[in-house]
Coordinates of C-alpha atoms in Angstrom, one line a residue:
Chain A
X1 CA 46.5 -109.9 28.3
X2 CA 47.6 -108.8 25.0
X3 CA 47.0 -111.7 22.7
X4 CA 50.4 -111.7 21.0
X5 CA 51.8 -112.8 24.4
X6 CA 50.1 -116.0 24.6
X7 CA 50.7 -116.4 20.6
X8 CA 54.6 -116.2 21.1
X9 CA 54.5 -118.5 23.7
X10 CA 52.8 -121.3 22.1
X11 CA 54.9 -120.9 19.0
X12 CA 58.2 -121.4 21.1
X13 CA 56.5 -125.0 22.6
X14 CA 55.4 -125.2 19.4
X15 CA 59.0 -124.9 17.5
X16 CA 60.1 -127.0 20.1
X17 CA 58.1 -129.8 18.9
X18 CA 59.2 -129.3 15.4
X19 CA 62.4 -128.9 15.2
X20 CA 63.3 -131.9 17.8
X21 CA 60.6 -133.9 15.6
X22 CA 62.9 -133.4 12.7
X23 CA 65.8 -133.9 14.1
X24 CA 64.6 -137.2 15.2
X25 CA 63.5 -138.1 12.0
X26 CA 66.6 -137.9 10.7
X27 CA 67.8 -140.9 12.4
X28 CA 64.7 -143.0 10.1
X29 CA 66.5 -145.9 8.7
X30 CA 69.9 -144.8 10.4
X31 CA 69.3 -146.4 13.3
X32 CA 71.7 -148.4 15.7
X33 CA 69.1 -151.4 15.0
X34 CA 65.8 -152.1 14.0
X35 CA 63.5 -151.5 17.0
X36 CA 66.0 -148.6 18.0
X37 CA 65.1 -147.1 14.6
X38 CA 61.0 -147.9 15.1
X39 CA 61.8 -146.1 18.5
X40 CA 63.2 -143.0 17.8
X41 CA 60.9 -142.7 14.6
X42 CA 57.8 -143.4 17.0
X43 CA 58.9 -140.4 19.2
X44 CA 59.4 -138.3 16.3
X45 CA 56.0 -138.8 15.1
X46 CA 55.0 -138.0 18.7
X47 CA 56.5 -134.5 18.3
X48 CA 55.3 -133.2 14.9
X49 CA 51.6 -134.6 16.9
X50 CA 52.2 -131.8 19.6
X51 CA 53.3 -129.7 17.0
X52 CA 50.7 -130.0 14.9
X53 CA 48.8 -129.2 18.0
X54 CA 50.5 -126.9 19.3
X55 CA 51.0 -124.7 15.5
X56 CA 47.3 -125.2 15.1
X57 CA 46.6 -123.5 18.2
X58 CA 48.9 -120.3 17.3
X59 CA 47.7 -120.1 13.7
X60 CA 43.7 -119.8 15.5
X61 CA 45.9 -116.7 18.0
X62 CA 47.3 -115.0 15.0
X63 CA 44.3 -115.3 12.7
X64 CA 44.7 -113.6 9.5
X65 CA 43.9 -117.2 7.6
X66 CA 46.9 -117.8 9.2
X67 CA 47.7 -121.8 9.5
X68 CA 50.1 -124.4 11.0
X69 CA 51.9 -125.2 7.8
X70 CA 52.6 -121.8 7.1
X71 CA 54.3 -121.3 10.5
X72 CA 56.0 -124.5 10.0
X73 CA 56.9 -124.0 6.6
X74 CA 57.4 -120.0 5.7
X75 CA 59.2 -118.6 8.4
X76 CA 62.9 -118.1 9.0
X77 CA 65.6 -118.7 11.0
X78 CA 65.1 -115.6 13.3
X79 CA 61.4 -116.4 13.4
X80 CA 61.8 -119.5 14.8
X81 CA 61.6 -119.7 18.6
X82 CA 62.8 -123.2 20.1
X83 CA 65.2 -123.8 22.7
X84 CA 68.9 -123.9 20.7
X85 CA 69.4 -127.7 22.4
X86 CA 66.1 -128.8 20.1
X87 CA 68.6 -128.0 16.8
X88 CA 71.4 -129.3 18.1
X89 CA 72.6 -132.4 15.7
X90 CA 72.1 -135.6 16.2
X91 CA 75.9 -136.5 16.3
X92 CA 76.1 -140.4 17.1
X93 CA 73.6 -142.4 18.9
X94 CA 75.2 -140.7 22.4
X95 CA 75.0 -137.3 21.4
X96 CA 71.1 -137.8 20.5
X97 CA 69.8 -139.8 23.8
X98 CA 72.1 -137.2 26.0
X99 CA 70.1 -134.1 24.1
X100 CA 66.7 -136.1 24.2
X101 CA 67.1 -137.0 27.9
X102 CA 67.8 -133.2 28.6
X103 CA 64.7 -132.2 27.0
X104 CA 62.1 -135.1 28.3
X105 CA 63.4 -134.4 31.7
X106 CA 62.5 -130.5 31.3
X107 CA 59.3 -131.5 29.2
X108 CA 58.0 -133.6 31.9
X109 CA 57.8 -131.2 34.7
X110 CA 56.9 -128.4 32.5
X111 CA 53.6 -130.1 31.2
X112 CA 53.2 -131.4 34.6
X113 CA 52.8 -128.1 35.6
X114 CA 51.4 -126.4 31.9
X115 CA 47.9 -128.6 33.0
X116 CA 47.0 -126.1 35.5
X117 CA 46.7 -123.5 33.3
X118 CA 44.2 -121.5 33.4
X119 CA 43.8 -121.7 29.4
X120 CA 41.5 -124.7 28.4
X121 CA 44.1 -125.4 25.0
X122 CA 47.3 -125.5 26.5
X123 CA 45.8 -127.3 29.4
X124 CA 44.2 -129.8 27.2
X125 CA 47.4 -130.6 25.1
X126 CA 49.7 -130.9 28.0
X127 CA 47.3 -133.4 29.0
X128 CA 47.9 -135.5 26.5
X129 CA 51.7 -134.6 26.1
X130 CA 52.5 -135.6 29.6
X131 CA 51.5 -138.9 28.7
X132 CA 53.6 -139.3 25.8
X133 CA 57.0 -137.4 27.4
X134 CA 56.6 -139.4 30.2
X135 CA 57.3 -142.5 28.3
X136 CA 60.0 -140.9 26.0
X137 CA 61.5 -140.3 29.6
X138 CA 61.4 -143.6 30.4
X139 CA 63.4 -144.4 27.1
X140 CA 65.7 -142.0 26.7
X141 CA 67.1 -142.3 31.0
X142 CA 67.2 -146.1 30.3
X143 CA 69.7 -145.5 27.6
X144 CA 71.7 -143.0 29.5
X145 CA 72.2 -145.9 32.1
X146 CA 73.1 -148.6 29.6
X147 CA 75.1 -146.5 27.9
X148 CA 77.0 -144.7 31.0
X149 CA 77.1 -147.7 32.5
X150 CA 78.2 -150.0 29.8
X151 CA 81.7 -150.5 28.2
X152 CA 84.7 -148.3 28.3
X153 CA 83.4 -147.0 25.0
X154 CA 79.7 -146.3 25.7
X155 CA 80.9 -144.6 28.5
X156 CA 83.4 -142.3 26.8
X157 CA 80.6 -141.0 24.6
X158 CA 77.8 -140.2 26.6
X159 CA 80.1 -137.9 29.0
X160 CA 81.3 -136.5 25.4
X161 CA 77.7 -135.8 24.8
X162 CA 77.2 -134.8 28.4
X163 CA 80.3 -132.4 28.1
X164 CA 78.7 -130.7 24.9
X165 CA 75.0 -130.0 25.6
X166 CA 74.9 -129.7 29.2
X167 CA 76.2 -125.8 28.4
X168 CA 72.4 -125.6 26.4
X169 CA 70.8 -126.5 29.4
X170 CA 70.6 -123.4 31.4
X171 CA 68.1 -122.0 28.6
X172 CA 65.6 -124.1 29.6
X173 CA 64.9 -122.3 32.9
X174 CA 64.9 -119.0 31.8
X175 CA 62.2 -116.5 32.7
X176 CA 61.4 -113.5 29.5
X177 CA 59.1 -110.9 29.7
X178 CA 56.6 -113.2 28.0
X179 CA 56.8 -116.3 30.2
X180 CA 56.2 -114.1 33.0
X181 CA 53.2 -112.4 31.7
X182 CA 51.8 -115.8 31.1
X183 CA 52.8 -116.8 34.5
X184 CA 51.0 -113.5 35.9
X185 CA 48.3 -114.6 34.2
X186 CA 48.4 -118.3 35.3
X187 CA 48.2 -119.5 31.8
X188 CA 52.3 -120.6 31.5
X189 CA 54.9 -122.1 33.8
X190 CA 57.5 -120.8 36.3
X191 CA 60.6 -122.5 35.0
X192 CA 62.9 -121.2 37.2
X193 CA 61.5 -123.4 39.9
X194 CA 61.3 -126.7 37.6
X195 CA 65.7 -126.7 38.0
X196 CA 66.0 -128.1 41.5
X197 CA 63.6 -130.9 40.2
X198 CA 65.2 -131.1 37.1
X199 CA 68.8 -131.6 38.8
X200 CA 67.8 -134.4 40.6
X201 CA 66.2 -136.3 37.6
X202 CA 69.7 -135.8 36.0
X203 CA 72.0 -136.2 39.2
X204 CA 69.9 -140.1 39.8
X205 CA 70.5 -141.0 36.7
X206 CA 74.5 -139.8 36.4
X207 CA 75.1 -141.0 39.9
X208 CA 73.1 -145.1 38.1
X209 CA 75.3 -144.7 35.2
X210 CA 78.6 -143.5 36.6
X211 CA 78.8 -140.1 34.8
X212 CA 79.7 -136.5 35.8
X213 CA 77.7 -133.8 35.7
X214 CA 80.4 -130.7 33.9
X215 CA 80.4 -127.5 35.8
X216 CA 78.5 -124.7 34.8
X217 CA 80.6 -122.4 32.1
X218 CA 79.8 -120.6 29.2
X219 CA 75.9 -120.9 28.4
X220 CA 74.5 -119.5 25.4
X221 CA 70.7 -118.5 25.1
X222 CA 68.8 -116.9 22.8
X223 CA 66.4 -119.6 21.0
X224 CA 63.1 -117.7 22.7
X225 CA 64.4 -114.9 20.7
X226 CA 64.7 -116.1 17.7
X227 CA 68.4 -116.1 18.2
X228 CA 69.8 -119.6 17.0
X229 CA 73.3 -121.9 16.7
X230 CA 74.5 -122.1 13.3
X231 CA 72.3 -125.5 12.6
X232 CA 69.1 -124.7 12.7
X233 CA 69.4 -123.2 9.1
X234 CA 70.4 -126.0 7.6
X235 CA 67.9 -128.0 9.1
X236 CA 64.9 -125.7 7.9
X237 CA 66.9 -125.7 4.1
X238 CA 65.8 -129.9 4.5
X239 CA 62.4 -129.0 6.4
X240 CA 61.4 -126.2 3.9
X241 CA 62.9 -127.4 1.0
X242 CA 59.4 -128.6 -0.9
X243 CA 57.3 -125.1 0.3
X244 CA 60.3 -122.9 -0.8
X245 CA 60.6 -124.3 -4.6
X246 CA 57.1 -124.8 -5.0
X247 CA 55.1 -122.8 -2.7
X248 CA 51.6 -123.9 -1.7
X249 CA 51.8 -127.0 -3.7
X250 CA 49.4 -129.8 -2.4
X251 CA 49.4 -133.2 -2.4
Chain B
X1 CA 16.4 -137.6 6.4
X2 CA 18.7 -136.9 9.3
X3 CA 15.6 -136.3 11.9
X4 CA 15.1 -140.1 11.3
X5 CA 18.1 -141.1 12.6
X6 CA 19.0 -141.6 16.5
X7 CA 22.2 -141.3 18.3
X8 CA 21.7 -145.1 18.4
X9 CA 21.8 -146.0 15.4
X10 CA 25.1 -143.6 14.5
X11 CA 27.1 -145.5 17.0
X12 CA 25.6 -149.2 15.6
X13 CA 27.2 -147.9 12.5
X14 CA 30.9 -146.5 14.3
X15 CA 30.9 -150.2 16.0
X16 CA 31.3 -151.3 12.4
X17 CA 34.2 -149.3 11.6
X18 CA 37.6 -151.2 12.4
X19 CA 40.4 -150.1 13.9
X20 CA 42.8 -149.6 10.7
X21 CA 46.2 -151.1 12.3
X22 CA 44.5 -153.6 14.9
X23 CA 41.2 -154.4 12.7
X24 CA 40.3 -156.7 15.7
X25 CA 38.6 -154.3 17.1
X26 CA 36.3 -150.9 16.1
X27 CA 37.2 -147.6 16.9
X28 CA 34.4 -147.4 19.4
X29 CA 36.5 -150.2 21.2
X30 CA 39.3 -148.4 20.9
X31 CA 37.7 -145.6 22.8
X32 CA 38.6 -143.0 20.3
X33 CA 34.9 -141.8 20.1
X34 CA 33.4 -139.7 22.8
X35 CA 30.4 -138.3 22.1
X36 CA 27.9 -139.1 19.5
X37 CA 25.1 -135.8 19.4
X38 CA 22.6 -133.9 17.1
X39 CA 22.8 -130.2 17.3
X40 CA 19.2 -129.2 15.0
X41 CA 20.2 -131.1 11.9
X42 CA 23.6 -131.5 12.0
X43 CA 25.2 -134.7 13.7
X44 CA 27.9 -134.1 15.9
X45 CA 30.9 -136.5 16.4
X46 CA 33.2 -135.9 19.0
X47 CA 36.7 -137.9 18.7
X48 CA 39.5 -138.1 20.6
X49 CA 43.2 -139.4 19.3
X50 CA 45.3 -142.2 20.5
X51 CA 48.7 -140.7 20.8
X52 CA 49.0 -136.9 19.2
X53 CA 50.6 -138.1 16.1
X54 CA 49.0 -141.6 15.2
X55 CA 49.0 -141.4 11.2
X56 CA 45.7 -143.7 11.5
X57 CA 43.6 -141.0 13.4
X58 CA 43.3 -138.9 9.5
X59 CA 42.0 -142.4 8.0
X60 CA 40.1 -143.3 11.2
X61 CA 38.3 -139.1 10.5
X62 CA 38.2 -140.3 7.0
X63 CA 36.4 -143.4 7.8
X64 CA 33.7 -142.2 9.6
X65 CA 32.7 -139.8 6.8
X66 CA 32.9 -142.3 4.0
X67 CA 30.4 -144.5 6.6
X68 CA 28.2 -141.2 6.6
X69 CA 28.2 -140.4 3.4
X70 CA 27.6 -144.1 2.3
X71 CA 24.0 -143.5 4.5
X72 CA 23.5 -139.9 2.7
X73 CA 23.8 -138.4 5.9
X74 CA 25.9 -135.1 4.9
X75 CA 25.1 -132.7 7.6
X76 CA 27.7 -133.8 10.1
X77 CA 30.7 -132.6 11.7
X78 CA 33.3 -134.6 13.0
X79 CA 35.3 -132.9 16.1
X80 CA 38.5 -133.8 18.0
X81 CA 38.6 -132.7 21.6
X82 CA 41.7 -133.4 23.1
X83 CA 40.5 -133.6 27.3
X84 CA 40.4 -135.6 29.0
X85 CA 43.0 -137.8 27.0
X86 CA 42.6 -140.9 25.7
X87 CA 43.6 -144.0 28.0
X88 CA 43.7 -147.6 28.0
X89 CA 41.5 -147.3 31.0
X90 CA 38.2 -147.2 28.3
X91 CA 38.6 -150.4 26.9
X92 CA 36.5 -152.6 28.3
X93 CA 37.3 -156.2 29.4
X94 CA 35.6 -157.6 26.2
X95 CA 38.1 -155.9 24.0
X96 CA 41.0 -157.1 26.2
X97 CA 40.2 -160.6 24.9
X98 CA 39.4 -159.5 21.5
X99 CA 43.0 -158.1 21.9
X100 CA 44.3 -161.1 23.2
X101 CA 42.8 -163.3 20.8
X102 CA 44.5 -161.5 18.0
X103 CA 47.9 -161.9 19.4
X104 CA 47.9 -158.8 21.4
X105 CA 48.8 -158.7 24.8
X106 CA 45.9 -156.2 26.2
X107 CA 47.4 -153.1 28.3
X108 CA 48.2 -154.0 31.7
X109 CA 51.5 -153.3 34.5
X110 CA 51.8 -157.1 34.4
X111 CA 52.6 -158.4 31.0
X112 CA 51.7 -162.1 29.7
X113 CA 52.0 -163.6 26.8
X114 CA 49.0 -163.5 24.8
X115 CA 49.8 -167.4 22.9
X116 CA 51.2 -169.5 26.3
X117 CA 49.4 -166.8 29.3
X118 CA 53.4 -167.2 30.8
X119 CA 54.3 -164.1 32.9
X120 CA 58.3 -164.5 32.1
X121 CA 57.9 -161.8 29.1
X122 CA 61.0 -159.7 28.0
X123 CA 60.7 -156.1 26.4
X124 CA 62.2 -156.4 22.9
X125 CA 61.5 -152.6 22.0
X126 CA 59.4 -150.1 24.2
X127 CA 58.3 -148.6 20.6
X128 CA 56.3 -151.2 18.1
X129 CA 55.0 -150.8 14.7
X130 CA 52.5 -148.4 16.1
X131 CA 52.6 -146.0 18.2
X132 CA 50.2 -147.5 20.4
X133 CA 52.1 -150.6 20.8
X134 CA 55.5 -152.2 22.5
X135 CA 57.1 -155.3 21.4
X136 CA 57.8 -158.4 23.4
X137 CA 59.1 -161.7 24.0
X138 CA 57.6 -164.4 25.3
X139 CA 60.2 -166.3 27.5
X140 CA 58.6 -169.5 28.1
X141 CA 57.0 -170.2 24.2
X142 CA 59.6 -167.5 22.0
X143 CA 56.7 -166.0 20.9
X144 CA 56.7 -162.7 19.9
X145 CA 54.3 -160.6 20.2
X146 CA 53.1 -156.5 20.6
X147 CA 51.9 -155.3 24.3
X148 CA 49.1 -152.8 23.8
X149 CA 50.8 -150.0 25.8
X150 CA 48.7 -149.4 28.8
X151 CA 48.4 -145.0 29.2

């Protein structure tokens, strides 16, 4: 298998990692209250863990001296390859536990399956991921209860939120030419088959807190290619803001 | 110099190293070190993190060295290994009263209070000052008090 397969793939997980990690850091000192804050800052730090792992991994694949913090640090928009919901902003409180609860969901049966595979690395840190999304799942579907099922307001936002992302959704379970050749290889994941599960994760917790689930419409792709929304730029200005005006600068 | 030393006496010296955010107990307790080994010459340490991004696991790496170096021992690697992951499920019952002694409610399904032993405890945040930890309330005494999360 060529090498470069299993090198974009990790980088996509790995982007995924790092770009919802800084999104969620965003929200440090911002929070709706105080252990809300600690929360969503723990899970942050949780992501830019599996990033680091995850970077570190595909920096050993590319070799060339190549290492995590230049992949994090020196590429560009089209060079990055997370899921377009990762980047998505953090809106209000809503908008974030709607786009979180989306991605644990996914996340969870993904690394369920990701420790089967046959590579030793990616088995080893979706080991220790599922522990850690499994948790965040726990979190973030609690919130989409309380908040679905809360006041008149609460409610109004989350199906906002709902009504916004779900149309990012559909990218999740897409199949590209290198996810099958890691699947042929039984290194990567069959998404396609993780949506049935996936649906009823979301439907349980809808049906608990009284939402609806929008109907399938327009729904954009493209962040496995490199192809992104309009706010992942800005986001990497913030990220890459140090690197760019003084590159290589250490601590 | 580093023929002298056993595998023994390297993890006498790791048992001395605390924990950096819950100094109760050592990282050995913690059940962050897996394997203690001497390839030739060279000492081989074989660590394993908490939760991915714990911020303590660079001092705990830094730690260790500083504790090797202090014994002139400079033919050492320290390694991470990530499988099988770290759980709760290491710590032996000891260290659950250590834990419990400082304050901590050890990991466990069933929550008590560490101060009053009540079982009427109420989750207060299911993220604490670490990421190892949750935060709770005791129902019967108000205390409150961190839950070792139990993975």
């Amino acid at each position: 298998m060529p090498k470069d397969s299993l090198f974009q793939y990790v980088l996509g997980m790995g982007d995924d990692a790092l770009i919802l990690g800084q999104r969620l850091s965003q929200w440090a000192y911002k929070g709706p209250f105080l252990e809300e804050d600690i929360a969503l800052s723990n899970i942050s730090l949780d992501m830019f863990g599996r990033a680091n792992l995850l970077l570190e991994y595909a920096a050993t694949l590319k070799g060339n001296g190549a290492t995590a913090d230049e992949l994090a640090f020196k590429r560009n928009e089209r060079e990055f390859k997370n899921y377009i919901l990762c980047e998505q902003p953090n809106g209000n409180f809503a908008d974030t536990m709607v786009r979180q609860f989306f991605l644990d969901a996914f996340y969870k049966l993904f690394l369920q399956n990701l420790t089967k595979s046959k590579d030793d690395q990616l088995s080893a840190i979706a080991q220790k991921s599922i522990k850690e999304t499994t948790y965040h799942l726990r979190h973030s579907s609690k919130w989409i209860i309380r908040l679905g099922d809360g006041t008149a307001e609460s409610h109004a936002k989350v199906q906002s939120a709902i009504n916004n992302l779900w149309m990012f959704t559909n990218e999740l379970f897409e199949m590209n030419d290198i996810d099958n050749e890691m699947v042929k290889q039984k290194m990567g994941v069959d998404c396609s088959i993780l949506k049935i599960e996936w649906d009823q994760i979301i439907d349980d917790a809808f049906s608990e807190a009284t939402l609806n689930r929008p109907e399938d419409a327009n729904m954009p792709s493209g962040g496995r290619q490199g192809i992104h929304t309009e706010h992942l730029g800005h986001l990497l200005t913030d990220m890459q803001y140090l690197q760019r005006s003084y590159p290589d600068a250490t601590w | 110099m580093v023929k002298k030393l056993s595998t023994d006496s390297i993890w006498e010296m790791l048992k001395t190293i605390p924990d950096p955010e819950i100094p109760a107990i050592s990282i050995v307790e913690l059940g962050i070190v897996r394997n203690v080994e001497f390839d030739n010459d060279q000492l081989n340490i074989i660590i394993t993190p908490t939760y991915s991004g714990c911020p303590a696991f660079t001092f705990m790496k830094e730690e260790i060295s500083r504790h090797l170096e202090l014994r002139e021992i400079t033919n050492y690697q320290i390694k991470t290994s990530l499988a099988p992951p770290w759980t709760t499920d290491w710590m032996s019952d000891e260290v659950k009263v250590k834990l419990k002694e400082a304050g901590i409610a050890p990991p466990s399904n069933e929550v008590i209070c560490p101060r009053c032993d009540a079982p009427t405890v109420a989750v207060i945040s299911e993220f604490g000052s670490t990421a190892c930890k949750a935060l709770y309330k005791c129902n019967e005494c108000s205390e409150i008090f961190h839950h070792f999360k139990q993975i």
